XYZ file of C-alpha atoms in Angstrom:
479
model
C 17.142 145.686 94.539
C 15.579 146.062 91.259
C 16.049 142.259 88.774
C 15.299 142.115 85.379
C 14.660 138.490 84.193
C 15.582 137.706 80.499
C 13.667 135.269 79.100
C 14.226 136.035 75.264
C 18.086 134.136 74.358
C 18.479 136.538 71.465
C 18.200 139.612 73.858
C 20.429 138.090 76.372
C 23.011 137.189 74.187
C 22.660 141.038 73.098
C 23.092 142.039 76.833
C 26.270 139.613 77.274
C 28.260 141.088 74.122
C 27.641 144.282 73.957
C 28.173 145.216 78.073
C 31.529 142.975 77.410
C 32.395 146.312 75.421
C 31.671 148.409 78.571
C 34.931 147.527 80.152
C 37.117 150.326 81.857
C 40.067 148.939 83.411
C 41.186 147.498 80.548
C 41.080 147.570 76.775
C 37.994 145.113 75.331
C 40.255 142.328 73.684
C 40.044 139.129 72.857
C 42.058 138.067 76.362
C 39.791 140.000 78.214
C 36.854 138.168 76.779
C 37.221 134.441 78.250
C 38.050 135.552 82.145
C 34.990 137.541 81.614
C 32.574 134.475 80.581
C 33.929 132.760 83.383
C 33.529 134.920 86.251
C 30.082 135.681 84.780
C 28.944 131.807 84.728
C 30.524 131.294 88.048
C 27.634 133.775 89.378
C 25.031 132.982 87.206
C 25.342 129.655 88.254
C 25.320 130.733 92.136
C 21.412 132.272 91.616
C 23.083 135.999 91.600
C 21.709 138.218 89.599
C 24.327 139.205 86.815
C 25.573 142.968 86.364
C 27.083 144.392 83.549
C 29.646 142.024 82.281
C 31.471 145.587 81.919
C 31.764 146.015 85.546
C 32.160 142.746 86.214
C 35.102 142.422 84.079
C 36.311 145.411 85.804
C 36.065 144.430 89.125
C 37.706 141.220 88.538
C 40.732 142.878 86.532
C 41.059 145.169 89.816
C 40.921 142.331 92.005
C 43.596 139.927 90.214
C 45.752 143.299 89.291
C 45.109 142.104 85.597
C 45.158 145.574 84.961
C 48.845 146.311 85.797
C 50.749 147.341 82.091
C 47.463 147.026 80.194
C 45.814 149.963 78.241
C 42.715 151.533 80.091
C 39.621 151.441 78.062
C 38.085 153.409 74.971
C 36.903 156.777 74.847
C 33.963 157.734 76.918
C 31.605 157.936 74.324
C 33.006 155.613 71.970
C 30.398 152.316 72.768
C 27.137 153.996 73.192
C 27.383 155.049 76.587
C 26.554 158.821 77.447
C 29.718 160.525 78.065
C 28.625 161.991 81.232
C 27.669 158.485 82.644
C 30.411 157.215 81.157
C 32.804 159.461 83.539
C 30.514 159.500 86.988
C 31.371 155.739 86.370
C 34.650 156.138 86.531
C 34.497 158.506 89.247
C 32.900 157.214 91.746
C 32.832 153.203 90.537
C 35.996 152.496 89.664
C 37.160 155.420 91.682
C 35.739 153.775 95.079
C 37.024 150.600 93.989
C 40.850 151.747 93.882
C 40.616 153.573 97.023
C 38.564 151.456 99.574
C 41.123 149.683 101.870
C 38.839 146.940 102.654
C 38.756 146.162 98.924
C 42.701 146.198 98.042
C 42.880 143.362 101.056
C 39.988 141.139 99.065
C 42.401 141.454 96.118
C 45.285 139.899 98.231
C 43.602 137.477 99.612
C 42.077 136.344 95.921
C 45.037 136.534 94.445
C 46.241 133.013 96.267
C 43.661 131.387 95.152
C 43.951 128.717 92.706
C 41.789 127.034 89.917
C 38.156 127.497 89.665
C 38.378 128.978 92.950
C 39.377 132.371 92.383
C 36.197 132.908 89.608
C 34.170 131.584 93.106
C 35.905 134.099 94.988
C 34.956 137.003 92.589
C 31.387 135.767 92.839
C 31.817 136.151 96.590
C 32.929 139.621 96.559
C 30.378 140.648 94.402
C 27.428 139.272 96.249
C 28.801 141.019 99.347
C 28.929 144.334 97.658
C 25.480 143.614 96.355
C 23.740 143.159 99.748
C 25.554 146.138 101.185
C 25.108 148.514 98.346
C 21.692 146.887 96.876
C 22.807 147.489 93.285
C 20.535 146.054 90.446
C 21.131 143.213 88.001
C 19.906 140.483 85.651
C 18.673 136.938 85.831
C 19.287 134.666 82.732
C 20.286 130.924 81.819
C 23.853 130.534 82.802
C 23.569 127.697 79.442
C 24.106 131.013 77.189
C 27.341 131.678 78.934
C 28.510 128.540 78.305
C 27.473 128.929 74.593
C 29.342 132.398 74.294
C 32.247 130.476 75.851
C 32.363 127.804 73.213
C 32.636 130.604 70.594
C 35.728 132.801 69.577
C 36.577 135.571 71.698
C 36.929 137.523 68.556
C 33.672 136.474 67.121
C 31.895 138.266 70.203
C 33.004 140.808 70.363
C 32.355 141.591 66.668
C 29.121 140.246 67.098
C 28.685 142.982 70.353
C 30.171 146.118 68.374
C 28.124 144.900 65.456
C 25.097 145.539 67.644
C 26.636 148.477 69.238
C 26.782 149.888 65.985
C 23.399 149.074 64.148
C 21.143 149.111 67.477
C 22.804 151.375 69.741
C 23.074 150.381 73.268
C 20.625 148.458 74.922
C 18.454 150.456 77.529
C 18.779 148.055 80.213
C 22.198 148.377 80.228
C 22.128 152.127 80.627
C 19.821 151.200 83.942
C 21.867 148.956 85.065
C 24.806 151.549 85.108
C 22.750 154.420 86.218
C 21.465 152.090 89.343
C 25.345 150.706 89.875
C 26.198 154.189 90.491
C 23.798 154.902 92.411
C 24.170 152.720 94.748
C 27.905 152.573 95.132
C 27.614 156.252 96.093
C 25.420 155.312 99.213
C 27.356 153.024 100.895
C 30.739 154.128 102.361
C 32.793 150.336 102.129
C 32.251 148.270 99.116
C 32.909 145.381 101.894
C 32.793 144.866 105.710
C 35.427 143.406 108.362
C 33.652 140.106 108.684
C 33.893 139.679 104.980
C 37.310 140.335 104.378
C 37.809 137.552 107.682
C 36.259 135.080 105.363
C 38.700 135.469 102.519
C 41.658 135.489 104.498
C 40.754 132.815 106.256
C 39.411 130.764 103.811
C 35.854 130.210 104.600
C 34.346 132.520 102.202
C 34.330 128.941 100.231
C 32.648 126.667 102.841
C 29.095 125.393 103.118
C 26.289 128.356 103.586
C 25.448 127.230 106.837
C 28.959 127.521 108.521
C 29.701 130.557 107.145
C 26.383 132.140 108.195
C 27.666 130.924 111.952
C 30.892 132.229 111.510
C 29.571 135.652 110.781
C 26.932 135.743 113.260
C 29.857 134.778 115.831
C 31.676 136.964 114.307
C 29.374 140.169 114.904
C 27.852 138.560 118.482
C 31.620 138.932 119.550
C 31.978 142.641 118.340
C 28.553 143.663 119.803
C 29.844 142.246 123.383
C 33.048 143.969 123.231
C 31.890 147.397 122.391
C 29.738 147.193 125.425
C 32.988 146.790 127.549
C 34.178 149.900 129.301
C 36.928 151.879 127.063
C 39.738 151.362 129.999
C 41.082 148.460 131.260
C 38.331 147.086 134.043
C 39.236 147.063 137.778
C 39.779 143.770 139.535
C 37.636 142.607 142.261
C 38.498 143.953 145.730
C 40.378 141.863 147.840
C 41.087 139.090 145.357
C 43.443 136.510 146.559
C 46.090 135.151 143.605
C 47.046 131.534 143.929
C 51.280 132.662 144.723
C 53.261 130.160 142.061
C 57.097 129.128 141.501
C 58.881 132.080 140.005
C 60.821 129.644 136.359
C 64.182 131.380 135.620
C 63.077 131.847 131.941
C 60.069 134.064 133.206
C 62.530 136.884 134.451
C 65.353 138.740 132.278
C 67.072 142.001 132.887
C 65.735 145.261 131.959
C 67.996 148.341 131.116
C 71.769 148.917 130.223
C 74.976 149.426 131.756
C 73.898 152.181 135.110
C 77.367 152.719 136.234
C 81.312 151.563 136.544
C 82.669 149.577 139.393
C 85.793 147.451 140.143
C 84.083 144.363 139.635
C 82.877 142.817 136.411
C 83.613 140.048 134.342
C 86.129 140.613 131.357
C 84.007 141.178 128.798
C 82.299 144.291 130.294
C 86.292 145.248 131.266
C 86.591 148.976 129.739
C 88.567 148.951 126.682
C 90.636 152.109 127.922
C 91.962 149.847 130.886
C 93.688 148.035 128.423
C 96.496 150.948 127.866
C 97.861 149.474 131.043
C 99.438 146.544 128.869
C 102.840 146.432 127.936
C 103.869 144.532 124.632
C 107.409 143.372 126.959
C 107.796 143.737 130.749
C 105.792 141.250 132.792
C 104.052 141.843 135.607
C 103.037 145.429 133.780
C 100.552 147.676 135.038
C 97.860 146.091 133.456
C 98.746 143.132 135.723
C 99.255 145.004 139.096
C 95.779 146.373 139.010
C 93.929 144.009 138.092
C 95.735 142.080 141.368
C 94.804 145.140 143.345
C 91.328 145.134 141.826
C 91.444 148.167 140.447
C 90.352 147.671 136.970
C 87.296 149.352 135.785
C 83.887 147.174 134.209
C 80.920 148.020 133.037
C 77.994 147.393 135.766
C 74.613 146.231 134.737
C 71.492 147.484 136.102
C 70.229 144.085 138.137
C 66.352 145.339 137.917
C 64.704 142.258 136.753
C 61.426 142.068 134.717
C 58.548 139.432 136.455
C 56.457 137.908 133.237
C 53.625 136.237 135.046
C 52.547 133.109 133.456
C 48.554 133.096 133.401
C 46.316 130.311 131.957
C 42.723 130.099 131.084
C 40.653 126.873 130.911
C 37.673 126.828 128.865
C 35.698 123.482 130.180
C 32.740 123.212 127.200
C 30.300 120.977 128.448
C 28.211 118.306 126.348
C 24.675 119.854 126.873
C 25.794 122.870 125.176
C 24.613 121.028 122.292
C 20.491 122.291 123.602
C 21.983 126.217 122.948
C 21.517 126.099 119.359
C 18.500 127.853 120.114
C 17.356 131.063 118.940
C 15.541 132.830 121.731
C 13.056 135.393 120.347
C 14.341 138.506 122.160
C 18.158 137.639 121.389
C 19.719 138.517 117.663
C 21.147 134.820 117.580
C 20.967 131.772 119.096
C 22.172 130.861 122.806
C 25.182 128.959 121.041
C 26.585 131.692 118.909
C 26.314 134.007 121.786
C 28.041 132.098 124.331
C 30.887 131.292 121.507
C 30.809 135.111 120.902
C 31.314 135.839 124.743
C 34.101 133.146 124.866
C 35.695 135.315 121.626
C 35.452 138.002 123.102
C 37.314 137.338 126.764
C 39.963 135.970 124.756
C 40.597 139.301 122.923
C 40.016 141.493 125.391
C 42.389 139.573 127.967
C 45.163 139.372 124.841
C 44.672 143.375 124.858
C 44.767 144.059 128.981
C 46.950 141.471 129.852
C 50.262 142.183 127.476
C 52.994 142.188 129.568
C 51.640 138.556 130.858
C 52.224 135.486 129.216
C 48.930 134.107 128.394
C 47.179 130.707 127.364
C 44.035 129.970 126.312
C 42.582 126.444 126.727
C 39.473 125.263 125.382
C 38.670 121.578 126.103
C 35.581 119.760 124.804
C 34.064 117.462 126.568
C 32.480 115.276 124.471
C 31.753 111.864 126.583
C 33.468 110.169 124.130
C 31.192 111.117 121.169
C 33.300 113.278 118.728
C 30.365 114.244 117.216
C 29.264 116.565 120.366
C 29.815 120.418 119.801
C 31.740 119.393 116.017
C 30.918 122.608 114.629
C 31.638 125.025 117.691
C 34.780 123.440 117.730
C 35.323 124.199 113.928
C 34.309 127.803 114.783
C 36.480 128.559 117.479
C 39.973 126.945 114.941
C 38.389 129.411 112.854
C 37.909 132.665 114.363
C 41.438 132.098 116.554
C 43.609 130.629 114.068
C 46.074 133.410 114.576
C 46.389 131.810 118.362
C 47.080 128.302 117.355
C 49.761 129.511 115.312
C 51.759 130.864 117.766
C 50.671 128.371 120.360
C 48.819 130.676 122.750
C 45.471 129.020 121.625
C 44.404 125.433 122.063
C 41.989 123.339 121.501
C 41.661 119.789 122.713
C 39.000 116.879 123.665
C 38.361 114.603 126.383
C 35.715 112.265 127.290
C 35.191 113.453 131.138
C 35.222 116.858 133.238
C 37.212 115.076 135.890
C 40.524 115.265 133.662
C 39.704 119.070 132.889
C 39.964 119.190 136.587
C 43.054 117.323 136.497
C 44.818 119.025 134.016
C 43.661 122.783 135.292
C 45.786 121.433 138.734
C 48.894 120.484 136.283
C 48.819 123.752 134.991
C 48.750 125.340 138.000
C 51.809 124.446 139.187
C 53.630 126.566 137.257
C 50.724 129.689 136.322
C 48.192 131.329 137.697
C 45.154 129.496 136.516
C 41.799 130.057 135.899
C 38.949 128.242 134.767
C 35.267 128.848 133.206
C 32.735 125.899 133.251
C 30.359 127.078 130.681
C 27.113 124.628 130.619
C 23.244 124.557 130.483
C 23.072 123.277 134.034
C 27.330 123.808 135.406
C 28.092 121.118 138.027
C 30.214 122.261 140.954
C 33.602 122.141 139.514
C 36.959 122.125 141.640
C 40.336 122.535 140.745
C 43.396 122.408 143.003
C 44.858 126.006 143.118
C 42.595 127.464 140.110
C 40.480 129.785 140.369
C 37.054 128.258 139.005
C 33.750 130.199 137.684
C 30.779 128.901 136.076
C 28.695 129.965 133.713
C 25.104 129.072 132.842
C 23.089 129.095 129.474
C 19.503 127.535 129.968
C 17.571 131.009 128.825
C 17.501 134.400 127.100
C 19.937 135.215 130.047
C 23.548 133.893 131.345
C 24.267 133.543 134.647
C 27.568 133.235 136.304
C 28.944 132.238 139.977
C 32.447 130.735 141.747
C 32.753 127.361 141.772
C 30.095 126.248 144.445
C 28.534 129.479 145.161
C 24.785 130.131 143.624
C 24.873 131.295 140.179
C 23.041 134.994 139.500
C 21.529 136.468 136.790
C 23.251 139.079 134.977
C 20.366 141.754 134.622
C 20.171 144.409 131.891
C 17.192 146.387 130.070
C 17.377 143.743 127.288
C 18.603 139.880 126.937
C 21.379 141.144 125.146
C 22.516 143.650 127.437
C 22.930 140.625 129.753
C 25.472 138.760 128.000
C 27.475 141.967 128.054
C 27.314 142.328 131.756
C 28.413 139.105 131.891
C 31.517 139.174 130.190
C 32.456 142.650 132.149
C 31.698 140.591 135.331
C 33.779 137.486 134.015
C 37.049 139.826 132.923
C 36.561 141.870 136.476
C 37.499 138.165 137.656
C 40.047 137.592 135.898
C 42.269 140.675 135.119
């Protein structure tokens, strides 16, 4: 990405008010003028370098739907641009802009923002589709911003057409368009998945460093899963499943009404049967059949539907803490791989396992430090926040393993459990009536084993390829 530094204040304030005439969305106006300024210090002041305030203005009228009942902009030629640039920017700028899907849910999720935020938003967006489309920009004190700001939004934009006028355009703003356009025609998504995650969920906001975790969890979890088999995988032969109570609220009826007998309960009576009644003589024959049981009901179909209750223990273990790690033959580190795998199981489970009722369980144990495994904890209320809402997530502390062991027998009483001991060294773990696996993470490599059985090493080409196997060889568990 090509950066042009401006060091000269007379030439920058140049660049500011005359690209602030560039605008395309809407009409250059006054009221178009101080969002502008703001958006464009907000990113200054980040270290970005600065595009056109044109397109910036643009892409932030887009995003807010500022644009909706206001005039689109001049002529094509009419502020020094060539008329030809002028419309491939349209085309296949703005045009991209309208029409990428990825970019229309940005906008939503901007749009409930509040404050100072939503200018730190826009900055967000833009730096995204700067390191995926490697567009080129400018690098100048965000003090002259502030300056412009202090100054009438009328009084710049004379000032800008007055240059417009006398000096023509400036050349570096013609690059900067020619290189915009350029580059947006490369890439096929102004944004990606992960980035739209982080506005919806709020983190595009946070620190650097959490956010950098979140997306590297993010794409550890996707890599893992698209090394899964397409199809649902095949159990283990001859698995034994722990037989539980049967609760009357995990069965209801399936179906309709499959035929008519002469037993029923009045309200599935047939409404022709009650022709039989007569408005005076009693006993009428209304009364006589239904003595003789000959009145006709509705009969329901007494197939009944079995939802299996199923839980899954997560039992994160204080040494954990030693994964934050990067090996050099792995992408990330040892922590935001086994975070990824955990991620992963969860969805894939969620997708195989629909007709069951699921829970997901991930306890922390911290030996009473709340300090231990903070930020994986953080991570995981993150990237499954759609599970805590509807309560098939949780997340919880305690001090000991013992009471994960506890609890996992609790649960057990009434679902099928299961339980993953994930560690750098696992001890043996039991749990009455649960189905227990362990997993260890002390190298470039996982391995995995039953509860007191020796733990192998899930072997693949690369590191990588590991982790995958082991997840396929954890879900082949537990499906």
């Amino acid at each position: 990405m090509a950066t042009t530094e401006l060091r000269d204040l007379d030439q920058a304030r140049r660049f500011l008010r005359e690209s602030l005439w560039l605008q395309r969305v809407v009409t250059p106006a006054p009221a178009t003028v101080r969002p502008a300024l703001e958006w464009a210090l907000e990113v200054a002041s980040s270290g970005q370098a600065l595009p056109s305030l044109g397109f910036l203005a643009d892409l932030g009228h887009a995003a807010f739907a500022l644009d909706q009942g206001m005039r689109a902009g001049r002529e094509p030629n009419a502020v020094g641009l060539p008329a030809g640039l002028t419309r491939m920017y349209e085309d296949h700028v703005l045009g991209k802009l309208y029409a990428d899907y990825h970019f229309e849910r940005a906008g939503d999720a901007l749009r409930r923002l509040q404050g100072r935020d939503r200018a730190r938003g826009l900055a967000f967006v833009l730096n995204q589709f700067r390191e995926r489309a490697d567009f080129p920009g400018v690098h100048l004190s965000p003090a002259l911003i502030k300056g412009l700001q202090e100054m009438a939004p009328e009084e710049n934009l004379a000032r800008g057409w007055e240059s417009l006028s006398t000096d023509g355009l400036m050349p570096l703003i013609v690059d900067l368009t020619e290189g915009l356009i350029a580059a947006t025609r490369r890439v096929a998504e102004l944004l990606g998945p992960e980035d739209i995650f982080e506005l919806e969920h709020g983190t595009a906001l946070a620190d650097l460093g959490q956010r950098v975790a979140l997306r590297q969890l993010l794409h550890a979890a996707q890599r893992l899963e698209t090394a899964l088999p397409a199809q649902r995988i095949r159990p283990l032969a001859g698995r034994q499943e722990v037989p539980t109570r049967v609760l009357d609220e995990d069965t209801y009826p399936v179906g309709g009404y499959s035929s008519v007998s002469t037993r029923g309960s009045i309200e599935s009576l047939l409404h022709s049967q009650l022709a039989y009644m007569e408005p005076d003589e009693r006993p009428d024959l209304f009364d006589v059949k239904f003595l003789r049981d000959e009145l006709l009901y509705y009969s329901r179909d007494e197939n009944q539907f079995l939802r299996r209750r199923r839980n899954f223990v997560f039992a994160l273990l204080p040494d954990l803490m030693h994964t934050r790690y990067k090996d050099p033959t792995l992408p990330w580190q040892r922590g935001v791989l086994w975070l990824g795998l955990l991620v992963a199981a969860v969805r894939k489970l969620s997708e195989w396992l629909t007709t069951d009722a699921l829970v997901f369980e991930f306890w922390f144990v911290d030996e009473g430090k709340p300090e231990v495994l903070a930020h994986e904890q953080d991570l995981i209320r993150t990237v499954l926040r759609e599970g805590m809402a509807n309560g098939s997530v949780r997340v919880a502390r305690c001090a000991r393993v013992e009471e994960v062991a506890a609890e996992c027998g609790r649960r057990a009483r009434r679902s099928l459990s299961h339980c993953l001991v994930v560690a750098e060294t696992p001890p043996v773990f039991h749990a009455e009536d649960t189905q227990v696996t362990r997993l260890r993470i002390d190298g470039p490599r996982p391995a995995l084993g039953d509860a007191d059985a020796p733990l192998v090493i899930a072997e693949g080409d690369e590191p990588l390829d590991s982790w995958g196997m082991a997840l396929e060889e954890l879900l082949r568990r537990w499906v």
